[in-house]
mmCIF file of C-alpha atoms in Angstrom:
data_model
loop_
_atom_site.group_PDB
_atom_site.id
_atom_site.type_symbol
_atom_site.label_atom_id
_atom_site.label_comp_id
_atom_site.label_asym_id
_atom_site.label_seq_id
_atom_site.Cartn_x
_atom_site.Cartn_y
_atom_site.Cartn_z
ATOM 1 C CA GLY A 1 116.957 47.989 62.148
ATOM 2 C CA GLN A 2 115.308 50.998 63.831
ATOM 3 C CA GLU A 3 113.803 49.215 66.859
ATOM 4 C CA PRO A 4 114.371 52.018 69.440
ATOM 5 C CA ILE A 5 112.494 54.549 67.259
ATOM 6 C CA ALA A 6 109.718 52.053 66.471
ATOM 7 C CA ARG A 7 109.324 51.296 70.203
ATOM 8 C CA THR A 8 109.091 55.001 71.126
ATOM 9 C CA LEU A 9 106.489 55.719 68.426
ATOM 10 C CA ARG A 10 104.474 52.639 69.421
ATOM 11 C CA ASN A 11 104.445 53.755 73.064
ATOM 12 C CA ALA A 12 103.369 57.275 72.020
ATOM 13 C CA ILE A 13 100.373 55.816 70.143
ATOM 14 C CA ASP A 14 99.463 53.427 72.994
ATOM 15 C CA SER A 15 99.550 56.239 75.575
ATOM 16 C CA ASP A 16 97.883 58.757 73.195
ATOM 17 C CA ARG A 17 100.782 61.192 73.598
ATOM 18 C CA THR A 18 101.668 61.845 69.955
ATOM 19 C CA ALA A 19 103.215 65.176 68.972
ATOM 20 C CA HIS A 20 101.930 67.425 66.182
ATOM 21 C CA ALA A 21 105.274 67.390 64.308
ATOM 22 C CA TYR A 22 108.067 64.843 63.857
ATOM 23 C CA LEU A 23 111.488 65.142 62.226
ATOM 24 C CA PHE A 24 113.108 61.940 60.919
ATOM 25 C CA SER A 25 116.778 62.371 59.984
ATOM 26 C CA GLY A 26 119.377 59.899 58.751
ATOM 27 C CA THR A 27 121.338 58.762 55.731
ATOM 28 C CA ARG A 28 119.628 57.447 52.582
ATOM 29 C CA GLY A 29 117.822 54.126 52.548
ATOM 30 C CA VAL A 30 117.495 53.569 56.317
ATOM 31 C CA GLY A 31 113.669 53.613 56.452
ATOM 32 C CA LYS A 32 112.638 57.236 57.144
ATOM 33 C CA THR A 33 109.804 57.470 54.595
ATOM 34 C CA SER A 34 108.717 53.865 55.268
ATOM 35 C CA MET A 35 108.562 54.613 59.004
ATOM 36 C CA ALA A 36 106.617 57.831 58.291
ATOM 37 C CA ARG A 37 104.017 55.900 56.243
ATOM 38 C CA ILE A 38 103.680 53.116 58.840
ATOM 39 C CA PHE A 39 103.357 55.688 61.645
ATOM 40 C CA ALA A 40 100.745 57.635 59.625
ATOM 41 C CA ARG A 41 98.829 54.398 59.034
ATOM 42 C CA GLU A 42 98.763 53.617 62.763
ATOM 43 C CA LEU A 43 97.612 57.157 63.596
ATOM 44 C CA ASN A 44 94.863 57.171 60.972
ATOM 45 C CA THR A 45 93.324 53.711 61.141
ATOM 46 C CA SER A 46 91.403 51.932 63.832
ATOM 47 C CA SER A 47 89.440 48.704 64.020
ATOM 48 C CA GLU A 48 86.128 50.657 63.924
ATOM 49 C CA LEU A 49 86.810 52.024 60.415
ATOM 50 C CA LYS A 50 84.788 50.178 57.781
ATOM 51 C CA GLU A 51 87.370 50.900 55.070
ATOM 52 C CA LYS A 52 90.364 50.004 57.266
ATOM 53 C CA ALA A 53 91.983 47.571 54.767
ATOM 54 C CA GLN A 54 91.684 50.005 51.830
ATOM 55 C CA ILE A 55 93.011 52.937 53.902
ATOM 56 C CA ASP A 56 95.941 50.833 55.215
ATOM 57 C CA SER A 57 96.918 49.851 51.682
ATOM 58 C CA ALA A 58 96.488 53.390 50.269
ATOM 59 C CA ILE A 59 98.670 54.974 52.983
ATOM 60 C CA LEU A 60 101.511 52.486 52.457
ATOM 61 C CA ARG A 61 101.356 53.131 48.685
ATOM 62 C CA GLY A 62 101.392 56.908 49.294
ATOM 63 C CA GLU A 63 97.963 57.371 47.667
ATOM 64 C CA ASP A 64 95.656 58.197 50.594
ATOM 65 C CA LEU A 65 93.573 61.396 50.588
ATOM 66 C CA ASP A 66 94.371 62.246 54.215
ATOM 67 C CA VAL A 67 98.086 61.353 54.181
ATOM 68 C CA ILE A 68 99.689 63.779 51.756
ATOM 69 C CA GLU A 69 103.260 63.084 50.662
ATOM 70 C CA ILE A 70 105.187 66.080 49.373
ATOM 71 C CA ASP A 71 108.645 66.007 47.816
ATOM 72 C CA GLY A 72 110.586 68.963 49.238
ATOM 73 C CA ALA A 73 112.941 68.975 46.236
ATOM 74 C CA SER A 74 110.169 69.664 43.694
ATOM 75 C CA ASN A 75 107.888 71.771 45.931
ATOM 76 C CA ARG A 76 110.443 74.015 47.574
ATOM 77 C CA GLY A 77 109.004 77.498 46.947
ATOM 78 C CA VAL A 78 106.999 79.797 49.230
ATOM 79 C CA GLN A 79 103.854 79.448 47.068
ATOM 80 C CA GLU A 80 103.813 75.643 47.553
ATOM 81 C CA ALA A 81 104.207 76.170 51.325
ATOM 82 C CA ARG A 82 101.252 78.633 51.306
ATOM 83 C CA ASP A 83 99.129 76.139 49.343
ATOM 84 C CA LEU A 84 99.963 73.471 51.919
ATOM 85 C CA ILE A 85 99.013 75.819 54.789
ATOM 86 C CA ALA A 86 95.720 76.730 53.091
ATOM 87 C CA ALA A 87 94.868 73.044 52.545
ATOM 88 C CA SER A 88 95.730 72.128 56.151
ATOM 89 C CA GLY A 89 92.613 74.003 57.315
ATOM 90 C CA LEU A 90 90.415 71.389 55.604
ATOM 91 C CA SER A 91 89.101 68.555 57.755
ATOM 92 C CA PRO A 92 90.285 65.014 56.931
ATOM 93 C CA SER A 93 87.942 63.192 54.548
ATOM 94 C CA ARG A 94 87.591 59.835 56.331
ATOM 95 C CA CYS A 95 90.323 59.540 58.984
ATOM 96 C CA LYS A 96 91.195 61.186 62.296
ATOM 97 C CA TYR A 97 94.133 63.312 61.068
ATOM 98 C CA ARG A 98 95.352 65.104 57.984
ATOM 99 C CA ILE A 99 99.025 64.085 57.908
ATOM 100 C CA TYR A 100 101.688 65.779 55.788
ATOM 101 C CA ILE A 101 104.847 63.786 55.046
ATOM 102 C CA ILE A 102 107.458 66.164 53.606
ATOM 103 C CA ASP A 103 110.402 64.249 52.127
ATOM 104 C CA GLU A 104 113.818 65.929 51.715
ATOM 105 C CA VAL A 105 112.515 68.865 53.754
ATOM 106 C CA HIS A 106 115.982 70.501 53.804
ATOM 107 C CA MET A 107 115.433 71.420 50.121
ATOM 108 C CA LEU A 108 112.785 74.032 51.009
ATOM 109 C CA THR A 109 113.788 77.666 50.561
ATOM 110 C CA THR A 110 114.113 80.024 53.555
ATOM 111 C CA PRO A 111 110.834 81.874 52.698
ATOM 112 C CA ALA A 112 109.054 78.473 52.455
ATOM 113 C CA PHE A 113 110.375 77.478 55.901
ATOM 114 C CA ASN A 114 109.226 80.835 57.307
ATOM 115 C CA ALA A 115 105.734 80.338 55.843
ATOM 116 C CA LEU A 116 105.585 76.806 57.306
ATOM 117 C CA LEU A 117 106.817 77.908 60.725
ATOM 118 C CA LYS A 118 103.596 79.502 62.022
ATOM 119 C CA THR A 119 101.443 76.524 61.026
ATOM 120 C CA MET A 120 103.893 74.114 62.682
ATOM 121 C CA GLU A 121 103.880 76.288 65.819
ATOM 122 C CA GLU A 122 100.079 76.334 66.196
ATOM 123 C CA PRO A 123 98.648 73.668 63.864
ATOM 124 C CA PRO A 124 94.931 72.804 63.706
ATOM 125 C CA PRO A 125 94.192 69.854 66.038
ATOM 126 C CA HIS A 126 93.539 67.510 63.073
ATOM 127 C CA VAL A 127 96.931 68.196 61.377
ATOM 128 C CA LYS A 128 100.246 66.415 61.903
ATOM 129 C CA PHE A 129 103.584 66.871 60.121
ATOM 130 C CA ILE A 130 106.289 64.252 59.539
ATOM 131 C CA LEU A 131 109.423 65.793 58.037
ATOM 132 C CA CYS A 132 112.171 63.573 56.579
ATOM 133 C CA THR A 133 115.701 64.726 55.759
ATOM 134 C CA THR A 134 119.142 63.366 54.925
ATOM 135 C CA GLU A 135 120.802 66.719 55.769
ATOM 136 C CA LEU A 136 119.646 67.773 59.226
ATOM 137 C CA HIS A 137 122.044 70.735 59.437
ATOM 138 C CA LYS A 138 120.138 72.447 56.598
ATOM 139 C CA VAL A 139 116.848 72.416 58.528
ATOM 140 C CA PRO A 140 116.479 75.705 60.479
ATOM 141 C CA ALA A 141 116.728 75.430 64.275
ATOM 142 C CA THR A 142 113.316 77.139 64.574
ATOM 143 C CA ILE A 143 111.733 74.206 62.674
ATOM 144 C CA GLN A 144 113.746 71.565 64.578
ATOM 145 C CA SER A 145 112.687 72.973 67.946
ATOM 146 C CA ARG A 146 109.006 72.508 67.056
ATOM 147 C CA CYS A 147 109.423 68.822 66.167
ATOM 148 C CA GLN A 148 110.081 65.604 68.015
ATOM 149 C CA ARG A 149 113.363 64.566 66.424
ATOM 150 C CA PHE A 150 114.422 60.986 65.688
ATOM 151 C CA ASP A 151 117.870 60.160 64.319
ATOM 152 C CA PHE A 152 117.849 57.010 62.183
ATOM 153 C CA ARG A 153 121.078 55.033 62.405
ATOM 154 C CA SER A 154 122.754 53.016 59.669
ATOM 155 C CA ILE A 155 121.353 49.484 59.506
ATOM 156 C CA PRO A 156 123.771 46.735 60.651
ATOM 157 C CA SER A 157 124.913 44.372 57.882
ATOM 158 C CA SER A 158 123.461 41.409 59.797
ATOM 159 C CA LYS A 159 119.961 42.980 59.676
ATOM 160 C CA ILE A 160 120.349 43.783 55.972
ATOM 161 C CA ALA A 161 121.467 40.186 55.299
ATOM 162 C CA GLU A 162 118.388 38.835 57.128
ATOM 163 C CA HIS A 163 116.089 40.931 54.951
ATOM 164 C CA LEU A 164 117.945 40.005 51.746
ATOM 165 C CA GLU A 165 117.518 36.315 52.610
ATOM 166 C CA TYR A 166 113.776 36.939 53.075
ATOM 167 C CA VAL A 167 113.572 38.691 49.675
ATOM 168 C CA LEU A 168 115.489 35.871 47.956
ATOM 169 C CA LYS A 169 113.192 33.276 49.554
ATOM 170 C CA GLU A 170 110.099 35.162 48.338
ATOM 171 C CA GLU A 171 111.605 35.443 44.832
ATOM 172 C CA GLY A 172 112.456 31.727 44.808
ATOM 173 C CA VAL A 173 116.168 32.388 44.213
ATOM 174 C CA ILE A 174 119.011 30.499 45.909
ATOM 175 C CA ALA A 175 122.168 32.494 46.663
ATOM 176 C CA ASP A 176 125.475 31.564 48.306
ATOM 177 C CA LYS A 177 125.898 32.763 51.899
ATOM 178 C CA GLU A 178 128.953 34.740 50.718
ATOM 179 C CA VAL A 179 126.779 36.563 48.150
ATOM 180 C CA VAL A 180 124.237 37.681 50.769
ATOM 181 C CA ALA A 181 127.009 38.756 53.180
ATOM 182 C CA GLU A 182 128.837 40.722 50.453
ATOM 183 C CA VAL A 183 125.693 42.478 49.155
ATOM 184 C CA ALA A 184 124.762 43.413 52.747
ATOM 185 C CA ARG A 185 128.266 44.827 53.278
ATOM 186 C CA LEU A 186 128.170 46.732 49.968
ATOM 187 C CA GLY A 187 124.898 48.313 51.117
ATOM 188 C CA ASN A 188 127.032 50.225 53.646
ATOM 189 C CA GLY A 189 124.231 50.590 56.202
ATOM 190 C CA SER A 190 121.537 51.422 53.618
ATOM 191 C CA MET A 191 118.785 48.855 53.038
ATOM 192 C CA ARG A 192 117.759 50.527 49.774
ATOM 193 C CA ASP A 193 121.321 50.450 48.388
ATOM 194 C CA ALA A 194 121.608 46.747 49.256
ATOM 195 C CA LEU A 195 118.246 45.991 47.607
ATOM 196 C CA SER A 196 119.336 47.919 44.470
ATOM 197 C CA ILE A 197 122.479 45.766 44.244
ATOM 198 C CA LEU A 198 120.387 42.609 44.749
ATOM 199 C CA ASP A 199 118.029 43.815 41.988
ATOM 200 C CA ARG A 200 120.973 43.951 39.575
ATOM 201 C CA LEU A 201 121.853 40.357 40.441
ATOM 202 C CA LEU A 202 118.238 39.189 40.078
ATOM 203 C CA ALA A 203 117.938 40.941 36.691
ATOM 204 C CA GLY A 204 120.004 38.106 35.187
ATOM 205 C CA GLY A 205 116.988 35.852 35.712
ATOM 206 C CA SER A 206 119.058 33.021 37.185
ATOM 207 C CA GLY A 207 117.529 30.761 39.855
ATOM 208 C CA THR A 208 120.862 30.602 41.702
ATOM 209 C CA ILE A 209 123.504 33.258 42.364
ATOM 210 C CA LYS A 210 127.103 32.108 42.924
ATOM 211 C CA LEU A 211 129.891 34.253 44.349
ATOM 212 C CA GLU A 212 131.863 34.183 41.073
ATOM 213 C CA GLU A 213 128.764 35.300 39.123
ATOM 214 C CA MET A 214 128.220 38.203 41.527
ATOM 215 C CA GLU A 215 131.833 39.361 41.152
ATOM 216 C CA THR A 216 131.440 39.283 37.352
ATOM 217 C CA TYR A 217 128.048 41.072 37.325
ATOM 218 C CA LEU A 218 129.125 43.841 39.709
ATOM 219 C CA GLY A 219 132.755 44.130 38.542
ATOM 220 C CA LEU A 220 134.051 43.269 42.025
ATOM 221 C CA PRO A 221 137.570 42.005 42.799
ATOM 222 C CA SER A 222 137.800 38.220 43.034
ATOM 223 C CA GLN A 223 137.622 37.329 46.741
ATOM 224 C CA LYS A 224 139.693 34.213 46.044
ATOM 225 C CA ALA A 225 142.517 36.288 44.488
ATOM 226 C CA VAL A 226 142.423 38.765 47.412
ATOM 227 C CA THR A 227 142.699 35.883 49.912
ATOM 228 C CA ILE A 228 145.613 34.314 47.977
ATOM 229 C CA LEU A 229 147.346 37.723 47.853
ATOM 230 C CA CYS A 230 146.960 38.379 51.608
ATOM 231 C CA SER A 231 148.015 34.816 52.501
ATOM 232 C CA ALA A 232 151.097 35.163 50.264
ATOM 233 C CA ILE A 233 151.969 38.486 51.966
ATOM 234 C CA SER A 234 151.603 36.875 55.408
ATOM 235 C CA ARG A 235 153.947 34.029 54.405
ATOM 236 C CA GLY A 236 156.405 36.239 52.488
ATOM 237 C CA GLU A 237 155.803 34.423 49.159
ATOM 238 C CA MET A 238 156.572 37.271 46.748
ATOM 239 C CA GLN A 239 156.011 35.394 43.495
ATOM 240 C CA VAL A 240 152.519 34.224 44.527
ATOM 241 C CA ALA A 241 151.700 37.757 45.741
ATOM 242 C CA PHE A 242 152.776 39.343 42.432
ATOM 243 C CA GLU A 243 150.781 36.791 40.411
ATOM 244 C CA ALA A 244 147.647 37.290 42.552
ATOM 245 C CA ALA A 245 147.932 41.092 42.271
ATOM 246 C CA GLU A 246 148.417 40.813 38.495
ATOM 247 C CA SER A 247 145.320 38.597 38.151
ATOM 248 C CA LEU A 248 143.249 41.278 39.941
ATOM 249 C CA ILE A 249 144.600 44.143 37.794
ATOM 250 C CA SER A 250 144.211 42.144 34.558
ATOM 251 C CA ASP A 251 140.506 41.675 35.476
ATOM 252 C CA GLY A 252 140.128 45.456 35.161
ATOM 253 C CA ILE A 253 140.273 46.275 38.889
ATOM 254 C CA THR A 254 142.083 49.598 39.392
ATOM 255 C CA PRO A 255 145.239 49.546 41.589
ATOM 256 C CA ASP A 256 143.688 51.844 44.224
ATOM 257 C CA ARG A 257 140.652 49.510 44.435
ATOM 258 C CA VAL A 258 143.000 46.512 44.819
ATOM 259 C CA LEU A 259 144.761 48.313 47.673
ATOM 260 C CA TYR A 260 141.408 49.089 49.289
ATOM 261 C CA VAL A 261 140.209 45.456 49.262
ATOM 262 C CA VAL A 262 143.598 44.253 50.526
ATOM 263 C CA SER A 263 143.472 46.730 53.429
ATOM 264 C CA GLU A 264 139.909 45.529 54.192
ATOM 265 C CA ALA A 265 141.107 41.904 54.277
ATOM 266 C CA LEU A 266 144.043 42.854 56.530
ATOM 267 C CA ARG A 267 141.715 44.786 58.841
ATOM 268 C CA ASN A 268 139.468 41.708 59.126
ATOM 269 C CA ALA A 269 142.556 39.631 59.936
ATOM 270 C CA LEU A 270 143.525 42.156 62.639
ATOM 271 C CA ILE A 271 140.030 42.003 64.185
ATOM 272 C CA ALA A 272 140.076 38.189 64.024
ATOM 273 C CA ARG A 273 143.448 38.156 65.813
ATOM 274 C CA VAL A 274 142.541 40.695 68.501
ATOM 275 C CA CYS A 275 138.830 39.927 69.068
ATOM 276 C CA GLY A 276 138.573 36.330 67.863
ATOM 277 C CA GLY A 277 136.733 34.778 64.926
ATOM 278 C CA GLU A 278 133.361 34.911 66.746
ATOM 279 C CA SER A 279 133.447 38.712 67.064
ATOM 280 C CA SER A 280 130.312 40.576 65.906
ATOM 281 C CA LEU A 281 132.681 43.104 64.284
ATOM 282 C CA LEU A 282 133.411 40.519 61.565
ATOM 283 C CA GLU A 283 130.358 40.828 59.304
ATOM 284 C CA LEU A 284 131.532 38.056 56.978
ATOM 285 C CA SER A 285 130.453 34.593 55.861
ATOM 286 C CA ASP A 286 131.830 31.578 57.806
ATOM 287 C CA GLU A 287 134.362 30.783 55.065
ATOM 288 C CA ASN A 288 135.665 34.373 54.950
ATOM 289 C CA ILE A 289 135.965 34.449 58.760
ATOM 290 C CA LYS A 290 138.104 31.295 58.623
ATOM 291 C CA GLU A 291 140.362 32.959 56.022
ATOM 292 C CA ALA A 292 140.676 36.104 58.189
ATOM 293 C CA VAL A 293 141.576 33.973 61.233
ATOM 294 C CA ASP A 294 144.252 32.088 59.219
ATOM 295 C CA ILE A 295 145.894 35.336 58.022
ATOM 296 C CA GLY A 296 145.662 36.769 61.555
ATOM 297 C CA LYS A 297 147.609 33.783 62.902
ATOM 298 C CA GLU A 298 150.515 34.448 60.515
ATOM 299 C CA LEU A 299 151.039 38.144 61.384
ATOM 300 C CA ASP A 300 151.164 40.026 64.695
ATOM 301 C CA GLU A 301 149.093 43.129 65.506
ATOM 302 C CA ALA A 302 151.887 45.638 64.807
ATOM 303 C CA THR A 303 152.674 44.146 61.370
ATOM 304 C CA LEU A 304 148.993 44.068 60.351
ATOM 305 C CA THR A 305 148.531 47.692 61.448
ATOM 306 C CA HIS A 306 151.661 48.694 59.513
ATOM 307 C CA LEU A 307 150.470 46.870 56.366
ATOM 308 C CA ILE A 308 147.053 48.607 56.536
ATOM 309 C CA ALA A 309 148.846 51.971 56.827
ATOM 310 C CA LEU A 310 151.048 51.043 53.832
ATOM 311 C CA CYS A 311 147.951 50.268 51.725
ATOM 312 C CA ASP A 312 146.445 53.610 52.722
ATOM 313 C CA SER A 313 149.639 55.480 51.855
ATOM 314 C CA ALA A 314 150.143 53.615 48.562
ATOM 315 C CA SER A 315 146.542 54.268 47.442
ATOM 316 C CA ARG A 316 147.238 58.019 47.591
ATOM 317 C CA GLN A 317 150.462 57.591 45.583
ATOM 318 C CA VAL A 318 149.020 55.239 42.951
ATOM 319 C CA ARG A 319 146.856 57.961 41.396
ATOM 320 C CA ARG A 320 149.981 59.924 40.492
ATOM 321 C CA GLY A 321 152.012 56.982 39.196
ATOM 322 C CA GLY A 322 150.979 53.371 38.675
ATOM 323 C CA SER A 323 154.337 51.621 39.053
#
């Protein structure tokens, strides 16, 4: 999901125009540390190396002697920064570069940043830095200006779904299309979050994962009940709507969560009506797209927009009184 960054780094290696310091920023679980390790591997291995396979494997595991991974959260003081600077003078043991990957670099203290600054400004020719952060605004401008900066974007749900399908295939588990689509959406742009959710589903040890099982495991609202509720609203069937809402609340779903999933369903219906069921904006399974299209046919754009606004307004009120 980070093809533009991967392409730029690949071209830099091919043309031998790599910088001495890189800054990878972006939200959690979008591949910053993975990209740093892969980039370090490409910089430090070549076909001439006798131990190429062992070095490749060690770098990707974070255990190589010449690729040093440091956690900025636990090594944030000035003394740790001085130790790093002192060690950077040593030549690499078996590779071309001594590469420092500093994760969560924004956690370093101001004195530690100041100590690091001079080394980053004029590093030894065999040293490279790759800094990773989820909070770019906390990294001093003096550090940022000495790095090539890459902003990692959130991963599209379609890319996450592709990878989840690959993982499920490798694990020998069969899952409904709706399950994969929902887990990818719940990942909210983070591959790691999506994989954590999938891990919880796989922990049950079942060879197949059905949508109903996933809703039970994760405590999610029943998609069937949400669809019935939205369809009843679109047709003005108050009794059916009340019963569907009651079934959601009796399952332990909080009223504000019910309102949130209803507004999501109405938003999907609005997109289906305005942009069509084939729109890439609808990151849903085929069955859920059909349901969104059906609801969109019943209500016009203004009504759907008004209903979404009502859900938003009601969710703020519901915390003060549940009636």
